[in-house]
PDB file of C-alpha atoms and ligand atoms in Angstrom:
ATOM      1  CA  MET N 272      69.846  33.245  54.604  1.00  0.00           C
ATOM      2  CA  THR N 273      70.734  32.254  51.308  1.00  0.00           C
ATOM      3  CA  PRO N 274      72.471  29.230  50.134  1.00  0.00           C
ATOM      4  CA  THR N 275      75.902  30.166  49.678  1.00  0.00           C
ATOM      5  CA  PRO N 276      77.152  30.012  45.854  1.00  0.00           C
ATOM      6  CA  LEU N 277      78.933  26.308  44.346  1.00  0.00           C
ATOM      7  CA  SER N 278      82.104  28.135  45.192  1.00  0.00           C
ATOM      8  CA  TYR N 279      85.100  25.840  45.526  1.00  0.00           C
ATOM      9  CA  LEU N 280      87.736  28.077  46.388  1.00  0.00           C
ATOM     10  CA  SER N 281      86.557  28.270  50.227  1.00  0.00           C
ATOM     11  CA  SER N 282      85.195  25.976  52.475  1.00  0.00           C
ATOM     12  CA  ALA N 283      83.212  24.895  55.554  1.00  0.00           C
ATOM     13  CA  GLY N 284      84.175  21.937  56.769  1.00  0.00           C
ATOM     14  CA  PRO N 285      86.906  18.837  57.157  1.00  0.00           C
ATOM     15  CA  ALA N 286      85.689  16.928  54.438  1.00  0.00           C
ATOM     16  CA  ALA N 287      86.328  19.808  51.560  1.00  0.00           C
ATOM     17  CA  ALA N 288      89.589  22.023  53.413  1.00  0.00           C
ATOM     18  CA  PRO N 289      92.024  20.047  51.826  1.00  0.00           C
ATOM     19  CA  LEU N 290      90.672  19.490  48.424  1.00  0.00           C
ATOM     20  CA  THR N 291      89.986  23.437  49.264  1.00  0.00           C
ATOM     21  CA  ARG N 292      93.861  23.690  49.496  1.00  0.00           C
ATOM     22  CA  LEU N 293      94.939  21.617  47.203  1.00  0.00           C
ATOM     23  CA  ALA N 294      91.893  22.996  44.170  1.00  0.00           C
ATOM     24  CA  TRP N 295      94.378  26.441  45.396  1.00  0.00           C
ATOM     25  CA  GLY N 296      98.060  25.450  45.613  1.00  0.00           C
ATOM     26  CA  LEU N 297      97.775  23.498  41.935  1.00  0.00           C
ATOM     27  CA  GLY N 298      96.113  26.119  40.660  1.00  0.00           C
ATOM     28  CA  GLY N 299      98.726  28.034  41.346  1.00  0.00           C
ATOM     29  CA  VAL N 300     101.673  25.891  40.069  1.00  0.00           C
ATOM     30  CA  SER N 301      98.840  25.823  36.454  1.00  0.00           C
ATOM     31  CA  VAL N 302      99.419  30.152  36.464  1.00  0.00           C
ATOM     32  CA  ALA N 303     102.959  29.638  37.806  1.00  0.00           C
ATOM     33  CA  VAL N 304     103.541  27.097  34.507  1.00  0.00           C
ATOM     34  CA  THR N 305     101.499  29.226  31.782  1.00  0.00           C
ATOM     35  CA  VAL N 306     103.206  32.416  32.791  1.00  0.00           C
ATOM     36  CA  ILE N 307     106.722  30.442  33.016  1.00  0.00           C
ATOM     37  CA  VAL N 308     105.842  28.860  29.817  1.00  0.00           C
ATOM     38  CA  ALA N 309     104.179  32.107  27.809  1.00  0.00           C
ATOM     39  CA  LEU N 310     107.519  34.732  29.042  1.00  0.00           C
ATOM     40  CA  LEU N 311     109.976  31.318  27.547  1.00  0.00           C
ATOM     41  CA  LEU N 312     107.867  31.504  24.480  1.00  0.00           C
ATOM     42  CA  ALA N 313     107.824  35.821  23.935  1.00  0.00           C
ATOM     43  CA  TRP N 314     111.825  35.450  24.429  1.00  0.00           C
ATOM     44  CA  GLY N 315     111.998  32.585  22.063  1.00  0.00           C
ATOM     45  CA  LEU N 316     110.361  34.832  19.273  1.00  0.00           C
ATOM     46  CA  TRP N 317     112.281  37.465  20.682  1.00  0.00           C
ATOM     47  CA  ARG N 318     115.469  36.689  20.290  1.00  0.00           C
ATOM     48  CA  ARG N 319     117.051  37.328  16.621  1.00  0.00           C
ATOM     49  CA  ARG N 320     117.923  33.943  14.174  1.00  0.00           C
ATOM     50  CA  PRO N 321     120.966  33.358  13.508  1.00  0.00           C
ATOM     51  CA  ALA N 322     121.729  35.663   9.955  1.00  0.00           C
ATOM     52  CA  PRO N 323     121.351  33.295   6.873  1.00  0.00           C
ATOM     53  CA  GLY N 324     125.113  31.916   6.101  1.00  0.00           C
ATOM     54  CA  ALA N 325     125.866  32.085   9.166  1.00  0.00           C
ATOM     55  CA  PRO N 326     126.987  28.521  11.001  1.00  0.00           C
ATOM     56  CA  ASP N 327     124.494  26.444  12.364  1.00  0.00           C
ATOM     57  CA  SER N 328     121.810  28.616  10.657  1.00  0.00           C
ATOM     58  CA  ASP N 329     120.387  25.557   8.498  1.00  0.00           C
ATOM     59  CA  LEU N 330     119.983  23.280  11.470  1.00  0.00           C
ATOM     60  CA  GLU N 331     116.749  23.058  14.013  1.00  0.00           C
ATOM     61  CA  ALA N 332     117.146  24.969  17.473  1.00  0.00           C
ATOM     62  CA  THR N 333     118.138  22.558  19.513  1.00  0.00           C
ATOM     63  CA  GLY N 334     121.044  21.141  17.024  1.00  0.00           C
ATOM     64  CA  ARG N 335     122.736  24.734  17.404  1.00  0.00           C
ATOM     65  CA  ARG N 336     125.659  24.400  19.980  1.00  0.00           C
ATOM     66  CA  GLY N 337     123.389  22.200  21.963  1.00  0.00           C
ATOM     67  CA  GLU N 338     121.872  25.348  23.439  1.00  0.00           C
ATOM     68  CA  GLY N 339     118.392  23.938  22.640  1.00  0.00           C
ATOM     69  CA  LEU N 340     118.806  20.689  23.968  1.00  0.00           C
ATOM     70  CA  ALA N 341     119.441  22.516  27.426  1.00  0.00           C
ATOM     71  CA  TRP N 342     116.578  23.936  27.280  1.00  0.00           C
ATOM     72  CA  ILE N 343     114.518  20.625  27.072  1.00  0.00           C
ATOM     73  CA  TYR N 344     116.501  19.525  29.923  1.00  0.00           C
ATOM     74  CA  ILE N 345     116.442  22.199  32.366  1.00  0.00           C
ATOM     75  CA  GLY N 346     112.931  22.139  31.459  1.00  0.00           C
ATOM     76  CA  LEU N 347     111.878  18.240  32.576  1.00  0.00           C
ATOM     77  CA  SER N 348     114.593  19.124  35.301  1.00  0.00           C
ATOM     78  CA  VAL N 349     111.629  21.232  36.665  1.00  0.00           C
ATOM     79  CA  SER N 350     109.149  19.966  36.182  1.00  0.00           C
ATOM     80  CA  ILE N 351     109.015  16.373  36.837  1.00  0.00           C
ATOM     81  CA  PRO N 352     109.835  16.898  40.772  1.00  0.00           C
ATOM     82  CA  VAL N 353     107.467  20.226  40.683  1.00  0.00           C
ATOM     83  CA  LEU N 354     104.657  17.087  39.207  1.00  0.00           C
ATOM     84  CA  ALA N 355     105.539  14.371  41.265  1.00  0.00           C
ATOM     85  CA  ALA N 356     105.187  16.547  44.677  1.00  0.00           C
ATOM     86  CA  CYS N 357     101.475  17.705  43.101  1.00  0.00           C
ATOM     87  CA  THR N 358     100.777  13.666  42.958  1.00  0.00           C
ATOM     88  CA  VAL N 359     102.307  12.889  46.330  1.00  0.00           C
ATOM     89  CA  TRP N 360      99.970  16.100  47.381  1.00  0.00           C
ATOM     90  CA  THR N 361      96.803  14.797  46.127  1.00  0.00           C
ATOM     91  CA  LEU N 362      97.510  11.143  47.192  1.00  0.00           C
ATOM     92  CA  PHE N 363      97.805  12.409  50.685  1.00  0.00           C
ATOM     93  CA  VAL N 364      94.609  15.105  50.556  1.00  0.00           C
ATOM     94  CA  LEU N 365      92.319  12.523  49.125  1.00  0.00           C
ATOM     95  CA  GLY N 366      94.064   9.610  52.251  1.00  0.00           C
ATOM     96  CA  GLU N 367      93.023  12.698  54.229  1.00  0.00           C
ATOM     97  CA  VAL N 368      89.362  13.304  53.287  1.00  0.00           C
ATOM     98  CA  MET N 369      88.808   9.554  52.911  1.00  0.00           C
ATOM     99  CA  HIS N 370      87.461   8.988  56.951  1.00  0.00           C
ATOM    100  CA  PRO N 371      86.791  11.599  59.471  1.00  0.00           C
ATOM    101  CA  ALA N 372      88.313  12.036  62.415  1.00  0.00           C
ATOM    102  CA  GLN N 373      85.146  10.824  64.678  1.00  0.00           C
ATOM    103  CA  GLU N 374      82.516   8.265  63.846  1.00  0.00           C
ATOM    104  CA  ALA N 375      79.697   9.626  62.390  1.00  0.00           C
ATOM    105  CA  ARG N 376      76.507   9.335  64.560  1.00  0.00           C
ATOM    106  CA  LEU N 377      74.050  10.431  61.946  1.00  0.00           C
ATOM    107  CA  THR N 378      73.628   8.574  59.243  1.00  0.00           C
ATOM    108  CA  VAL N 379      71.457   9.512  55.576  1.00  0.00           C
ATOM    109  CA  GLN N 380      71.039   7.630  52.726  1.00  0.00           C
ATOM    110  CA  VAL N 381      70.400   9.635  49.708  1.00  0.00           C
ATOM    111  CA  THR N 382      69.167   8.432  46.380  1.00  0.00           C
ATOM    112  CA  ALA N 383      69.243  10.121  43.328  1.00  0.00           C
ATOM    113  CA  HIS N 384      66.626  10.284  40.747  1.00  0.00           C
ATOM    114  CA  GLN N 385      66.005  11.855  37.440  1.00  0.00           C
ATOM    115  CA  TRP N 386      65.878  14.698  38.074  1.00  0.00           C
ATOM    116  CA  TRP N 387      65.551  15.114  42.368  1.00  0.00           C
ATOM    117  CA  TRP N 388      67.159  13.679  45.956  1.00  0.00           C
ATOM    118  CA  GLU N 389      65.283  11.037  47.924  1.00  0.00           C
ATOM    119  CA  VAL N 390      67.319  11.447  51.360  1.00  0.00           C
ATOM    120  CA  ARG N 391      65.932   8.909  54.041  1.00  0.00           C
ATOM    121  CA  TYR N 392      67.529   9.396  57.309  1.00  0.00           C
ATOM    122  CA  LEU N 393      68.380   5.602  58.850  1.00  0.00           C
ATOM    123  CA  ASP N 394      68.400   5.223  62.938  1.00  0.00           C
ATOM    124  CA  PRO N 395      68.673   1.920  64.817  1.00  0.00           C
ATOM    125  CA  VAL N 396      65.137   2.461  65.810  1.00  0.00           C
ATOM    126  CA  ALA N 397      62.662   2.528  63.091  1.00  0.00           C
ATOM    127  CA  GLY N 398      59.880   4.549  64.019  1.00  0.00           C
ATOM    128  CA  ARG N 399      62.393   7.573  64.017  1.00  0.00           C
ATOM    129  CA  VAL N 400      63.924   6.772  60.249  1.00  0.00           C
ATOM    130  CA  PHE N 401      61.861   9.419  58.160  1.00  0.00           C
ATOM    131  CA  THR N 402      62.486  10.284  53.915  1.00  0.00           C
ATOM    132  CA  THR N 403      62.436  13.832  52.978  1.00  0.00           C
ATOM    133  CA  ALA N 404      63.487  15.326  49.373  1.00  0.00           C
ATOM    134  CA  ASN N 405      65.615  17.404  47.922  1.00  0.00           C
ATOM    135  CA  GLU N 406      65.723  19.644  50.887  1.00  0.00           C
ATOM    136  CA  PHE N 407      67.800  18.133  54.372  1.00  0.00           C
ATOM    137  CA  HIS N 408      69.524  19.305  57.245  1.00  0.00           C
ATOM    138  CA  ILE N 409      72.279  18.329  59.249  1.00  0.00           C
ATOM    139  CA  PRO N 410      73.769  19.326  62.901  1.00  0.00           C
ATOM    140  CA  THR N 411      76.732  22.068  62.780  1.00  0.00           C
ATOM    141  CA  GLY N 412      80.716  20.680  64.351  1.00  0.00           C
ATOM    142  CA  GLU N 413      79.761  17.208  63.519  1.00  0.00           C
ATOM    143  CA  PRO N 414      80.311  14.172  60.579  1.00  0.00           C
ATOM    144  CA  VAL N 415      77.444  12.786  58.640  1.00  0.00           C
ATOM    145  CA  ARG N 416      78.005   9.484  56.672  1.00  0.00           C
ATOM    146  CA  VAL N 417      76.039   9.757  53.360  1.00  0.00           C
ATOM    147  CA  ILE N 418      75.544   6.173  51.480  1.00  0.00           C
ATOM    148  CA  LEU N 419      75.003   7.190  48.006  1.00  0.00           C
ATOM    149  CA  SER N 420      72.776   4.901  45.798  1.00  0.00           C
ATOM    150  CA  SER N 421      70.802   5.879  41.700  1.00  0.00           C
ATOM    151  CA  PRO N 422      68.171   3.177  40.618  1.00  0.00           C
ATOM    152  CA  ASP N 423      68.411   5.372  36.870  1.00  0.00           C
ATOM    153  CA  VAL N 424      71.232   6.281  35.785  1.00  0.00           C
ATOM    154  CA  ILE N 425      74.624   8.557  36.959  1.00  0.00           C
ATOM    155  CA  HIS N 426      73.998  10.924  39.534  1.00  0.00           C
ATOM    156  CA  SER N 427      77.047  13.317  40.975  1.00  0.00           C
ATOM    157  CA  PHE N 428      76.541  14.384  44.594  1.00  0.00           C
ATOM    158  CA  TRP N 429      78.026  17.530  45.126  1.00  0.00           C
ATOM    159  CA  VAL N 430      78.353  19.991  47.621  1.00  0.00           C
ATOM    160  CA  PRO N 431      81.278  22.730  47.122  1.00  0.00           C
ATOM    161  CA  LYS N 432      81.712  24.083  50.415  1.00  0.00           C
ATOM    162  CA  LEU N 433      80.928  20.404  51.950  1.00  0.00           C
ATOM    163  CA  ALA N 434      82.765  17.623  50.347  1.00  0.00           C
ATOM    164  CA  GLY N 435      84.364  16.840  47.096  1.00  0.00           C
ATOM    165  CA  LYS N 436      81.909  15.074  44.158  1.00  0.00           C
ATOM    166  CA  MET N 437      81.178  10.782  44.660  1.00  0.00           C
ATOM    167  CA  ASP N 438      78.883   9.418  41.965  1.00  0.00           C
ATOM    168  CA  LEU N 439      75.632   7.396  42.556  1.00  0.00           C
ATOM    169  CA  ILE N 440      75.652   5.227  40.220  1.00  0.00           C
ATOM    170  CA  PRO N 441      73.600   2.258  39.577  1.00  0.00           C
ATOM    171  CA  GLY N 442      74.648  -1.304  41.181  1.00  0.00           C
ATOM    172  CA  VAL N 443      76.629   0.252  43.944  1.00  0.00           C
ATOM    173  CA  THR N 444      76.577   1.668  46.996  1.00  0.00           C
ATOM    174  CA  ASN N 445      78.976   4.676  46.984  1.00  0.00           C
ATOM    175  CA  VAL N 446      79.487   5.965  50.892  1.00  0.00           C
ATOM    176  CA  THR N 447      81.299   9.957  51.808  1.00  0.00           C
ATOM    177  CA  TRP N 448      80.443  12.517  54.259  1.00  0.00           C
ATOM    178  CA  ILE N 449      79.923  15.479  54.828  1.00  0.00           C
ATOM    179  CA  GLN N 450      80.368  17.959  57.702  1.00  0.00           C
ATOM    180  CA  ALA N 451      80.027  22.146  57.761  1.00  0.00           C
ATOM    181  CA  ASP N 452      81.546  23.543  60.971  1.00  0.00           C
ATOM    182  CA  VAL N 453      79.148  26.776  60.358  1.00  0.00           C
ATOM    183  CA  PRO N 454      75.603  26.659  60.665  1.00  0.00           C
ATOM    184  CA  GLY N 455      74.086  28.145  57.889  1.00  0.00           C
ATOM    185  CA  ARG N 456      72.466  26.604  53.754  1.00  0.00           C
ATOM    186  CA  TYR N 457      74.987  24.643  51.867  1.00  0.00           C
ATOM    187  CA  ARG N 458      74.108  24.604  47.838  1.00  0.00           C
ATOM    188  CA  GLY N 459      74.317  20.645  46.597  1.00  0.00           C
ATOM    189  CA  GLN N 460      74.271  19.507  42.940  1.00  0.00           C
ATOM    190  CA  CYS N 461      74.148  17.120  40.740  1.00  0.00           C
ATOM    191  CA  ALA N 462      77.588  16.852  39.175  1.00  0.00           C
ATOM    192  CA  GLU N 463      77.303  14.310  36.290  1.00  0.00           C
ATOM    193  CA  PHE N 464      75.280  14.624  33.370  1.00  0.00           C
ATOM    194  CA  CYS N 465      72.366  12.482  34.122  1.00  0.00           C
ATOM    195  CA  GLY N 466      69.691  13.739  30.632  1.00  0.00           C
ATOM    196  CA  LEU N 467      67.908  16.822  30.501  1.00  0.00           C
ATOM    197  CA  GLN N 468      67.001  18.161  33.434  1.00  0.00           C
ATOM    198  CA  HIS N 469      70.456  17.811  34.799  1.00  0.00           C
ATOM    199  CA  ALA N 470      71.196  21.091  35.261  1.00  0.00           C
ATOM    200  CA  ARG N 471      68.288  21.693  37.569  1.00  0.00           C
ATOM    201  CA  MET N 472      69.015  18.874  40.110  1.00  0.00           C
ATOM    202  CA  ALA N 473      70.208  20.792  43.225  1.00  0.00           C
ATOM    203  CA  PHE N 474      69.195  20.222  46.798  1.00  0.00           C
ATOM    204  CA  VAL N 475      70.423  22.545  49.371  1.00  0.00           C
ATOM    205  CA  VAL N 476      72.204  20.959  52.974  1.00  0.00           C
ATOM    206  CA  THR N 477      71.288  22.853  55.747  1.00  0.00           C
ATOM    207  CA  ALA N 478      73.528  23.302  58.776  1.00  0.00           C
ATOM    208  CA  ASP N 479      71.284  23.682  61.907  1.00  0.00           C
ATOM    209  CA  SER N 480      72.774  24.129  65.867  1.00  0.00           C
ATOM    210  CA  ALA N 481      72.481  20.736  67.558  1.00  0.00           C
ATOM    211  CA  ALA N 482      68.862  22.030  69.154  1.00  0.00           C
ATOM    212  CA  ALA N 483      67.860  23.555  65.566  1.00  0.00           C
ATOM    213  CA  PHE N 484      68.480  19.869  64.526  1.00  0.00           C
ATOM    214  CA  GLU N 485      66.666  18.377  66.788  1.00  0.00           C
ATOM    215  CA  THR N 486      63.569  20.315  66.513  1.00  0.00           C
ATOM    216  CA  TRP N 487      63.662  19.692  62.829  1.00  0.00           C
ATOM    217  CA  ARG N 488      63.964  15.996  63.498  1.00  0.00           C
ATOM    218  CA  ALA N 489      60.675  15.892  65.832  1.00  0.00           C
ATOM    219  CA  ARG N 490      58.977  17.902  63.084  1.00  0.00           C
ATOM    220  CA  GLN N 491      60.231  15.408  60.148  1.00  0.00           C
ATOM    221  CA  LEU N 492      59.141  12.335  62.223  1.00  0.00           C
ATOM    222  CA  ALA N 493      55.570  13.954  63.551  1.00  0.00           C
ATOM    223  CA  LEU N 494      52.544  12.982  61.297  1.00  0.00           C
ATOM    224  CA  PRO N 495      51.101  15.980  59.667  1.00  0.00           C
ATOM    225  CA  SER N 496      47.957  17.269  61.092  1.00  0.00           C
ATOM    226  CA  THR N 497      44.799  17.041  60.603  1.00  0.00           C
ATOM    227  CA  PRO N 498      43.724  19.524  57.171  1.00  0.00           C
ATOM    228  CA  PRO N 499      42.621  22.899  58.833  1.00  0.00           C
ATOM    229  CA  THR N 500      39.971  24.417  56.429  1.00  0.00           C
ATOM    230  CA  PRO N 501      37.379  22.829  54.470  1.00  0.00           C
ATOM    231  CA  ALA N 502      39.045  23.251  51.324  1.00  0.00           C
ATOM    232  CA  ALA N 503      42.809  21.498  52.905  1.00  0.00           C
ATOM    233  CA  MET N 504      40.090  18.680  53.563  1.00  0.00           C
ATOM    234  CA  GLN N 505      38.771  18.341  50.047  1.00  0.00           C
ATOM    235  CA  GLY N 506      42.593  18.792  48.522  1.00  0.00           C
ATOM    236  CA  SER N 507      43.429  16.302  50.754  1.00  0.00           C
ATOM    237  CA  ALA N 508      40.713  13.731  49.504  1.00  0.00           C
ATOM    238  CA  LEU N 509      41.680  15.052  45.809  1.00  0.00           C
ATOM    239  CA  PHE N 510      45.281  14.129  46.415  1.00  0.00           C
ATOM    240  CA  GLN N 511      44.288  10.522  47.783  1.00  0.00           C
ATOM    241  CA  ALA N 512      42.891  10.006  44.607  1.00  0.00           C
ATOM    242  CA  ARG N 513      44.957  11.792  41.674  1.00  0.00           C
ATOM    243  CA  CYS N 514      48.239  12.149  43.273  1.00  0.00           C
ATOM    244  CA  ALA N 515      49.050   8.864  46.181  1.00  0.00           C
ATOM    245  CA  SER N 516      49.807   7.445  43.232  1.00  0.00           C
ATOM    246  CA  CYS N 517      53.432   8.301  43.053  1.00  0.00           C
ATOM    247  CA  HIS N 518      53.566  10.209  46.142  1.00  0.00           C
ATOM    248  CA  THR N 519      53.840   9.463  50.042  1.00  0.00           C
ATOM    249  CA  VAL N 520      52.407  11.639  53.041  1.00  0.00           C
ATOM    250  CA  SER N 521      52.840  10.051  56.328  1.00  0.00           C
ATOM    251  CA  GLY N 522      50.143   8.836  57.427  1.00  0.00           C
ATOM    252  CA  THR N 523      47.660   9.286  55.605  1.00  0.00           C
ATOM    253  CA  PRO N 524      46.919   5.852  52.610  1.00  0.00           C
ATOM    254  CA  ALA N 525      49.036   7.829  50.008  1.00  0.00           C
ATOM    255  CA  GLY N 526      51.850   6.116  49.601  1.00  0.00           C
ATOM    256  CA  GLY N 527      53.638   6.183  46.446  1.00  0.00           C
ATOM    257  CA  ILE N 528      56.957   5.717  45.641  1.00  0.00           C
ATOM    258  CA  VAL N 529      57.690   6.802  42.683  1.00  0.00           C
ATOM    259  CA  GLY N 530      57.437  10.493  43.414  1.00  0.00           C
ATOM    260  CA  PRO N 531      59.031  12.811  45.978  1.00  0.00           C
ATOM    261  CA  GLU N 532      57.725  12.319  50.193  1.00  0.00           C
ATOM    262  CA  LEU N 533      55.360  14.913  50.601  1.00  0.00           C
ATOM    263  CA  SER N 534      54.910  14.382  54.182  1.00  0.00           C
ATOM    264  CA  HIS N 535      56.367  17.896  55.773  1.00  0.00           C
ATOM    265  CA  LEU N 536      55.869  19.711  51.796  1.00  0.00           C
ATOM    266  CA  ALA N 537      55.501  23.450  53.193  1.00  0.00           C
ATOM    267  CA  SER N 538      58.546  22.957  55.388  1.00  0.00           C
ATOM    268  CA  ARG N 539      60.801  23.061  51.883  1.00  0.00           C
ATOM    269  CA  LYS N 540      61.141  26.401  50.575  1.00  0.00           C
ATOM    270  CA  THR N 541      61.534  25.168  47.123  1.00  0.00           C
ATOM    271  CA  LEU N 542      59.960  22.804  44.741  1.00  0.00           C
ATOM    272  CA  ALA N 543      61.206  20.609  42.076  1.00  0.00           C
ATOM    273  CA  ALA N 544      64.780  20.474  43.191  1.00  0.00           C
ATOM    274  CA  GLY N 545      65.189  23.807  43.928  1.00  0.00           C
ATOM    275  CA  VAL N 546      63.823  25.000  40.450  1.00  0.00           C
ATOM    276  CA  LEU N 547      60.808  27.387  41.971  1.00  0.00           C
ATOM    277  CA  PRO N 548      60.446  29.002  45.311  1.00  0.00           C
ATOM    278  CA  ASN N 549      57.353  27.104  47.377  1.00  0.00           C
ATOM    279  CA  ASP N 550      54.729  28.987  47.753  1.00  0.00           C
ATOM    280  CA  PRO N 551      51.204  29.035  46.755  1.00  0.00           C
ATOM    281  CA  PRO N 552      50.996  30.226  42.851  1.00  0.00           C
ATOM    282  CA  HIS N 553      54.588  28.603  42.056  1.00  0.00           C
ATOM    283  CA  LEU N 554      53.061  25.301  43.694  1.00  0.00           C
ATOM    284  CA  SER N 555      49.643  25.986  42.192  1.00  0.00           C
ATOM    285  CA  ALA N 556      51.595  26.046  38.337  1.00  0.00           C
ATOM    286  CA  TRP N 557      53.958  23.371  38.847  1.00  0.00           C
ATOM    287  CA  ILE N 558      50.917  21.352  39.648  1.00  0.00           C
ATOM    288  CA  ALA N 559      49.294  22.633  36.487  1.00  0.00           C
ATOM    289  CA  ASP N 560      51.583  21.415  33.765  1.00  0.00           C
ATOM    290  CA  PRO N 561      55.203  20.431  35.103  1.00  0.00           C
ATOM    291  CA  GLN N 562      56.280  19.791  32.048  1.00  0.00           C
ATOM    292  CA  ALA N 563      55.875  23.857  30.788  1.00  0.00           C
ATOM    293  CA  ILE N 564      58.155  24.436  34.382  1.00  0.00           C
ATOM    294  CA  LYS N 565      60.986  21.270  33.857  1.00  0.00           C
ATOM    295  CA  PRO N 566      60.304  19.746  30.693  1.00  0.00           C
ATOM    296  CA  GLY N 567      60.888  15.610  30.683  1.00  0.00           C
ATOM    297  CA  ALA N 568      60.558  15.364  34.026  1.00  0.00           C
ATOM    298  CA  LEU N 569      58.584  12.275  35.250  1.00  0.00           C
ATOM    299  CA  MET N 570      56.319  13.887  36.756  1.00  0.00           C
ATOM    300  CA  PRO N 571      52.633  13.893  34.463  1.00  0.00           C
ATOM    301  CA  LYS N 572      49.888  17.025  34.120  1.00  0.00           C
ATOM    302  CA  VAL N 573      47.370  14.999  36.354  1.00  0.00           C
ATOM    303  CA  PRO N 574      43.954  16.896  34.572  1.00  0.00           C
ATOM    304  CA  MET N 575      42.129  18.674  37.092  1.00  0.00           C
ATOM    305  CA  THR N 576      40.559  22.058  37.140  1.00  0.00           C
ATOM    306  CA  ALA N 577      41.161  25.455  38.453  1.00  0.00           C
ATOM    307  CA  ALA N 578      39.252  24.803  41.635  1.00  0.00           C
ATOM    308  CA  GLU N 579      40.414  21.605  42.700  1.00  0.00           C
ATOM    309  CA  ARG N 580      43.945  22.604  42.263  1.00  0.00           C
ATOM    310  CA  ALA N 581      43.409  25.395  44.480  1.00  0.00           C
ATOM    311  CA  GLN N 582      42.153  23.013  46.977  1.00  0.00           C
ATOM    312  CA  VAL N 583      45.576  20.057  47.037  1.00  0.00           C
ATOM    313  CA  VAL N 584      47.352  23.426  47.113  1.00  0.00           C
ATOM    314  CA  ALA N 585      45.201  24.713  50.647  1.00  0.00           C
ATOM    315  CA  TYR N 586      46.009  20.726  51.107  1.00  0.00           C
ATOM    316  CA  LEU N 587      49.690  20.810  50.164  1.00  0.00           C
ATOM    317  CA  GLN N 588      50.206  23.932  52.025  1.00  0.00           C
ATOM    318  CA  SER N 589      48.925  22.435  55.644  1.00  0.00           C
ATOM    319  CA  LEU N 590      51.586  20.085  55.610  1.00  0.00           C
ATOM    320  CA  THR N 591      54.472  21.367  57.401  1.00  0.00           C
TER     321      THR N 591
HETATM  322 CU1  LIG H  25      71.549  13.837  38.253  1.00  0.00          CU
HETATM  323 CU2  LIG H  25      73.075  15.112  37.266  1.00  0.00          CU
END
């Protein structure tokens, strides 16, 4: 299933539905205002001016027999109630999406980095906490609490089908919630300009059935299996030597926290925050020269021969 596009004109959950109705409603009002103003303007242009020498012909339109001024009173008496109604509706919608109808059972902590997303699943049991990046799963039909923060600059968390935008601000912790009532893959995007690769700071929320979500969670909690081939084994050693100071693979000495957690990298569909498909050729190209693909990304070009890179790719592909 391909991710649904970034459209806010339809929604898939109760945190987004009132916003979608508001967007259509305010959009309709705006279109009506534009059409009415355009028609009145056309009518005003079409109407003949008083002939030169006629009474009042030297006065501004608003001064002539009071008729121009009347239109201003009509305009105000129509627009003030409409704008007031739109304001009240907006306030009601903000109240409506503030909290979910039921208490969220699941909490994920999302940390925005230049330019990727760290997603940590919190749990009262320490052994059930795990971290992933850029692609995360939620169970369908229930609210999920999302705690938002950023260590570098201001980003914005936006999954248009599931909820409105919420900023991630350094030094501030914001809380929002998402809920998908229809299983599927929902595209998310950073919605606040945050530097060179802002446009390529995407993520995907997959809404699973309850059983599929538990399967996914169990998989994420499991330790990666031993490298299955000699090449992957070599790659594992290379990874520990060259990559482990930035990346974590659970169950191994690799514990870097600068870059995305890679414990189950092969279970993800994309690389580099939605920029590349996750397959061996793209993974190899990404490791060979991240700057060529995502200029400004904080991942450096790590010196490696083509043979060594193939071994590292074989190892990363084994992290299912
Ligand atoms: Cu992060 Cu824009």
